[in-house]
Amino acid sequence: MALSQQERKELIRFIRSNQLNIKSSTGWTNYSKFRQNKEALVLDIDDTESLSKVLQFITALNKRKDPAERTLVRPAAGGRGKKYSESYSVHGVEDTDIVIRLVGKEFTEIKGVDKEEQVVTIGASMQVGEINQQLYDHYNLTLPTSSLNPYISFIGLAANSGIGTGKDQPGVAGLIKSMKLCLPNGEIVTIDSSHPDFETICSGHQGLFGFVLSAEVQCIEAQKLECNKEVMSVAQLIDEIKQGLFERDPYTSIYIMPTYQADELTNRTYKNVCVYRWRPVEKTCEDQNARTPLTHVRQEMETRIYDYLNISNFLCQYPHVIPQFAQYIVLPLVIGSKNETSVSRWYDSVHHQTGYPGNVEDTGLLFEVSEDCHEIVAALEKVFTTLHEYSEQDYFPITSGMYLRYLQGMNGGVSITQHADGKHVCSFDMVSDIHNPGHDAFQKEITEFFRENLKAVPHLGKFLPDDYQLNCAEYNDALVRWYEENNLNLEESMLLTAHYCKLLQFPKMMPAQPDCSRRQFALFQPAENLPQLRDRVDDEPRYKAAM
């Protein structure tokens, strides 16, 4: 790392002598615990003035160095002192010197509301769920699209071009009307649609244009949601997709738990699919089967038991029990056996899952979808065929299930939902434990199929293949112009870590950093080499350590 112990002491001394509202600590980890930076200096900052001054100090510090030895700084969520407020970042923080978390009141509240235009100003660290709840309860508004997970910060989600669901909805960044940023030199600027690069920057800014302080976000009038939950087999799901499932309602989300049966693609008795279809209804409609506080308590107890009993590690050590775990534990608890219709508040319905275990990795891939959705059918057939091939060798790569979402998406910049006119985008997520034997090989094979046959792109906030580089010419041009117009030197940018230099193909700006690649023990092998894979998994030190 480029921040020496002496420089770290100088920085801490500067913070204390200027009585800045900043608390410091050492070591960063994200929610899943798979991404760590044990040496990073973590700064929890309460207000914009303190942020501006500390960035000015770091900029001055870097002026004394060769740009290749610059001190690196990255923003991250977390530090709010409550469960599920950790960072959900999966890349970009592991090779930085300083992690900045904006934790003060001004960053964690709704700062202004224009009821006529239905636009609100949110602080940079507000989570999606709390935004939806406060908008609904206090302002008769809601976000028209948002993540299923209520704990992800809206700005962090937008930074990685994150999505919600909805056949007429963009990515969440498409809701942003303006952003206020603190530049690396401490200056404060605001960017909106009058800026020629606004759409490019907003499509997924990656935290490289400055530290977002707040954003104006477009909302809609608050309504309740009627949710039709339907339980079915994979074969039934494929039939429904062919018959226009995703076009029937404004919002559709699908959860699937593989059970590793040989005929899972054709047998109609395995009820391992849960389809959620939502449509807005009047706020005056009476609640029906609505979520109660006990719903969250039950989910939280289930996840705590899961973590306390180290079930994830147990499944990695004894993978042959994963099919039974799926059939007799996950299906009854998560999917159930009967259809149900509910009517409830917008945020209760959208964020129906509020308890989350740790130790999971999400292989998220997105691809363009034609009107007949044949791409989604092809993806399902490939995934289940491959899962069966792996199960014949006693590997069960997915332990937590799969999620499908369908949306309009947005173009521009590094958006992960680029699409042609008349097309939609499918988000396909496969969730498992990173230590599960066979997971890496399955992830590699499926990713290659999706990228080659469906032209899929990885979700920038969830999963990046080791060799991945963005199609980023438009974004890079906008980044260069941004630094020039704000009298900044991109080569000296504290925000441009080695990870982003590689991702954006900026080799000349690469800082001197140790190899912090995510995969030290990649086991990427095709399915036909599964016997050889078994030998390598058995000898793999990473798996032995996990067991």
Tab-separated table of C-alpha atoms in Angstrom, residues 103-280:
chain	number	residue	atom	x	y	z
A	103	VAL	CA	-22.100	8.266	8.305
A	104	GLY	CA	-23.404	11.644	9.525
A	105	LYS	CA	-27.027	12.758	9.614
A	106	GLU	CA	-26.781	14.793	6.416
A	107	PHE	CA	-25.856	11.618	4.535
A	108	THR	CA	-28.545	9.405	6.064
A	109	GLU	CA	-31.736	11.443	5.694
A	110	ILE	CA	-34.120	12.807	3.094
A	111	LYS	CA	-32.938	16.369	2.650
A	112	GLY	CA	-35.712	17.887	0.538
A	113	VAL	CA	-38.995	17.078	-1.190
A	114	ASP	CA	-40.607	18.684	-4.237
A	115	LYS	CA	-44.105	17.206	-4.039
A	116	GLU	CA	-45.264	18.860	-7.249
A	117	GLU	CA	-42.453	17.313	-9.308
A	118	GLN	CA	-42.312	14.206	-7.063
A	119	VAL	CA	-38.561	14.626	-6.688
A	120	VAL	CA	-36.724	14.076	-3.406
A	121	THR	CA	-33.154	14.750	-2.336
A	122	ILE	CA	-31.542	11.855	-0.497
A	123	GLY	CA	-28.309	11.616	1.448
A	124	ALA	CA	-25.547	9.491	-0.065
A	125	SER	CA	-25.674	6.709	2.525
A	126	MET	CA	-29.420	6.086	2.644
A	127	GLN	CA	-30.463	2.489	2.077
A	128	VAL	CA	-33.124	1.657	-0.486
A	129	GLY	CA	-35.513	0.182	2.084
A	130	GLU	CA	-35.432	3.147	4.421
A	131	ILE	CA	-35.939	5.524	1.498
A	132	ASN	CA	-39.029	3.619	0.393
A	133	GLN	CA	-40.418	3.454	3.921
A	134	GLN	CA	-39.916	7.148	4.691
A	135	LEU	CA	-41.276	8.225	1.320
A	136	TYR	CA	-44.404	6.101	1.729
A	137	ASP	CA	-45.097	6.914	5.377
A	138	HIS	CA	-44.317	10.649	5.343
A	139	TYR	CA	-44.519	12.010	1.791
A	140	ASN	CA	-47.011	9.777	-0.072
A	141	LEU	CA	-44.271	8.865	-2.560
A	142	THR	CA	-42.206	5.837	-3.465
A	143	LEU	CA	-39.368	4.813	-5.775
A	144	PRO	CA	-40.770	3.288	-8.978
A	145	THR	CA	-38.002	0.664	-8.979
A	146	SER	CA	-35.635	-0.525	-6.277
A	147	SER	CA	-33.517	-3.507	-5.311
A	148	LEU	CA	-35.118	-6.527	-3.660
A	149	ASN	CA	-32.544	-6.199	-0.866
A	150	PRO	CA	-33.611	-3.218	1.302
A	151	TYR	CA	-30.173	-2.735	2.870
A	152	ILE	CA	-28.155	-1.667	-0.170
A	153	SER	CA	-27.440	2.045	-0.382
A	154	PHE	CA	-29.170	3.737	-3.304
A	155	ILE	CA	-26.055	5.659	-4.353
A	156	GLY	CA	-23.878	2.536	-4.126
A	157	LEU	CA	-26.405	0.648	-6.218
A	158	ALA	CA	-26.438	3.398	-8.838
A	159	ALA	CA	-22.628	3.591	-8.839
A	160	ASN	CA	-22.473	0.004	-10.071
A	161	SER	CA	-25.358	0.433	-12.528
A	162	GLY	CA	-27.570	-1.645	-10.232
A	163	ILE	CA	-31.163	-2.547	-10.943
A	164	GLY	CA	-34.562	-3.207	-9.511
A	165	THR	CA	-37.303	-4.849	-11.527
A	166	GLY	CA	-40.159	-3.694	-13.750
A	167	LYS	CA	-40.810	-4.146	-17.461
A	168	ASP	CA	-41.063	-0.370	-17.921
A	169	GLN	CA	-38.284	0.577	-15.490
A	170	PRO	CA	-34.674	1.670	-16.076
A	171	GLY	CA	-31.790	0.810	-13.822
A	172	VAL	CA	-31.990	2.743	-10.536
A	173	ALA	CA	-29.525	5.319	-11.904
A	174	GLY	CA	-32.220	6.262	-14.418
A	175	LEU	CA	-34.169	7.832	-11.524
A	176	ILE	CA	-31.409	10.337	-10.694
A	177	LYS	CA	-32.110	13.954	-11.692
A	178	SER	CA	-28.938	15.472	-10.250
A	179	MET	CA	-25.989	14.627	-8.001
A	180	LYS	CA	-23.933	16.752	-5.648
A	181	LEU	CA	-20.322	15.612	-5.414
A	182	CYS	CA	-17.201	16.445	-3.438
A	183	LEU	CA	-14.263	16.337	-5.836
A	184	PRO	CA	-10.935	14.784	-4.787
A	185	ASN	CA	-9.575	18.310	-4.236
A	186	GLY	CA	-12.396	19.082	-1.784
A	187	GLU	CA	-14.471	21.310	-4.071
A	188	ILE	CA	-18.256	20.809	-4.216
A	189	VAL	CA	-20.008	20.561	-7.595
A	190	THR	CA	-23.474	19.605	-8.809
A	191	ILE	CA	-24.198	17.780	-12.047
A	192	ASP	CA	-27.599	17.427	-13.761
A	193	SER	CA	-29.107	16.885	-17.199
A	194	SER	CA	-27.691	20.201	-18.429
A	195	HIS	CA	-24.231	18.601	-18.382
A	196	PRO	CA	-23.452	16.911	-21.732
A	197	ASP	CA	-22.034	13.813	-20.011
A	198	PHE	CA	-24.718	13.491	-17.352
A	199	GLU	CA	-26.305	10.329	-18.809
A	200	THR	CA	-22.923	8.673	-19.303
A	201	ILE	CA	-21.801	9.471	-15.765
A	202	CYS	CA	-25.083	8.505	-14.114
A	203	SER	CA	-25.353	5.155	-15.869
A	204	GLY	CA	-22.781	3.777	-13.429
A	205	HIS	CA	-20.287	6.323	-12.167
A	206	GLN	CA	-18.135	3.748	-10.310
A	207	GLY	CA	-17.200	6.344	-7.701
A	208	LEU	CA	-14.496	7.811	-9.937
A	209	PHE	CA	-15.943	11.286	-10.497
A	210	GLY	CA	-15.961	12.252	-6.828
A	211	PHE	CA	-17.710	11.426	-3.573
A	212	VAL	CA	-21.476	11.663	-4.012
A	213	LEU	CA	-22.980	13.691	-1.166
A	214	SER	CA	-26.636	13.641	-2.213
A	215	ALA	CA	-28.868	13.044	-5.204
A	216	GLU	CA	-32.216	14.245	-6.487
A	217	VAL	CA	-34.313	11.206	-7.324
A	218	GLN	CA	-37.527	10.909	-9.327
A	219	CYS	CA	-40.380	9.238	-7.422
A	220	ILE	CA	-44.020	8.355	-8.097
A	221	GLU	CA	-47.174	8.686	-6.034
A	222	ALA	CA	-47.332	6.072	-3.285
A	223	GLN	CA	-49.593	3.099	-3.860
A	224	LYS	CA	-49.985	-0.336	-2.418
A	225	LEU	CA	-48.961	-3.416	-4.335
A	226	GLU	CA	-51.029	-6.471	-5.033
A	227	CYS	CA	-48.682	-9.438	-5.199
A	228	ASN	CA	-49.636	-12.760	-6.740
A	229	LYS	CA	-47.254	-15.424	-5.509
A	230	GLU	CA	-47.376	-18.591	-7.605
A	231	VAL	CA	-45.583	-21.853	-6.816
A	232	MET	CA	-44.680	-24.065	-9.772
A	233	SER	CA	-42.140	-26.397	-11.349
A	234	VAL	CA	-39.300	-25.397	-13.681
A	235	ALA	CA	-41.172	-27.009	-16.573
A	236	GLN	CA	-44.255	-24.928	-15.779
A	237	LEU	CA	-42.107	-21.812	-15.481
A	238	ILE	CA	-40.665	-22.340	-18.947
A	239	ASP	CA	-44.182	-22.770	-20.354
A	240	GLU	CA	-45.295	-19.577	-18.602
A	241	ILE	CA	-42.317	-17.628	-19.959
A	242	LYS	CA	-43.105	-18.780	-23.500
A	243	GLN	CA	-46.690	-17.614	-22.967
A	244	GLY	CA	-45.670	-14.076	-21.984
A	245	LEU	CA	-45.230	-14.258	-18.199
A	246	PHE	CA	-43.023	-11.168	-17.986
A	247	GLU	CA	-45.415	-8.925	-19.906
A	248	ARG	CA	-48.526	-9.612	-17.802
A	249	ASP	CA	-47.751	-7.315	-14.881
A	250	PRO	CA	-45.611	-4.209	-14.292
A	251	TYR	CA	-43.224	-6.078	-11.970
A	252	THR	CA	-42.134	-9.723	-11.994
A	253	SER	CA	-39.465	-11.496	-9.962
A	254	ILE	CA	-38.702	-15.216	-9.832
A	255	TYR	CA	-36.952	-17.326	-7.219
A	256	ILE	CA	-35.791	-20.876	-8.036
A	257	MET	CA	-34.167	-23.416	-5.726
A	258	PRO	CA	-32.467	-26.253	-7.643
A	259	THR	CA	-33.197	-29.687	-6.152
A	260	TYR	CA	-30.728	-31.576	-8.401
A	261	GLN	CA	-33.271	-34.094	-9.678
A	262	ALA	CA	-32.359	-35.774	-12.966
A	263	ASP	CA	-35.588	-34.663	-14.680
A	264	GLU	CA	-35.874	-31.224	-13.103
A	265	LEU	CA	-36.430	-29.574	-16.504
A	266	THR	CA	-39.406	-31.772	-17.382
A	267	ASN	CA	-40.992	-33.097	-14.169
A	268	ARG	CA	-43.979	-31.007	-13.124
A	269	THR	CA	-44.255	-32.337	-9.565
A	270	TYR	CA	-41.198	-30.504	-8.153
A	271	LYS	CA	-42.560	-27.206	-6.857
A	272	ASN	CA	-39.253	-25.383	-6.544
A	273	VAL	CA	-40.127	-22.101	-8.285
A	274	CYS	CA	-41.775	-19.057	-6.758
A	275	VAL	CA	-43.050	-16.368	-9.129
A	276	TYR	CA	-43.889	-12.944	-7.690
A	277	ARG	CA	-46.079	-10.713	-9.891
A	278	TRP	CA	-46.896	-7.226	-8.624
A	279	ARG	CA	-49.294	-4.551	-9.801
A	280	PRO	CA	-50.007	-1.190	-8.131
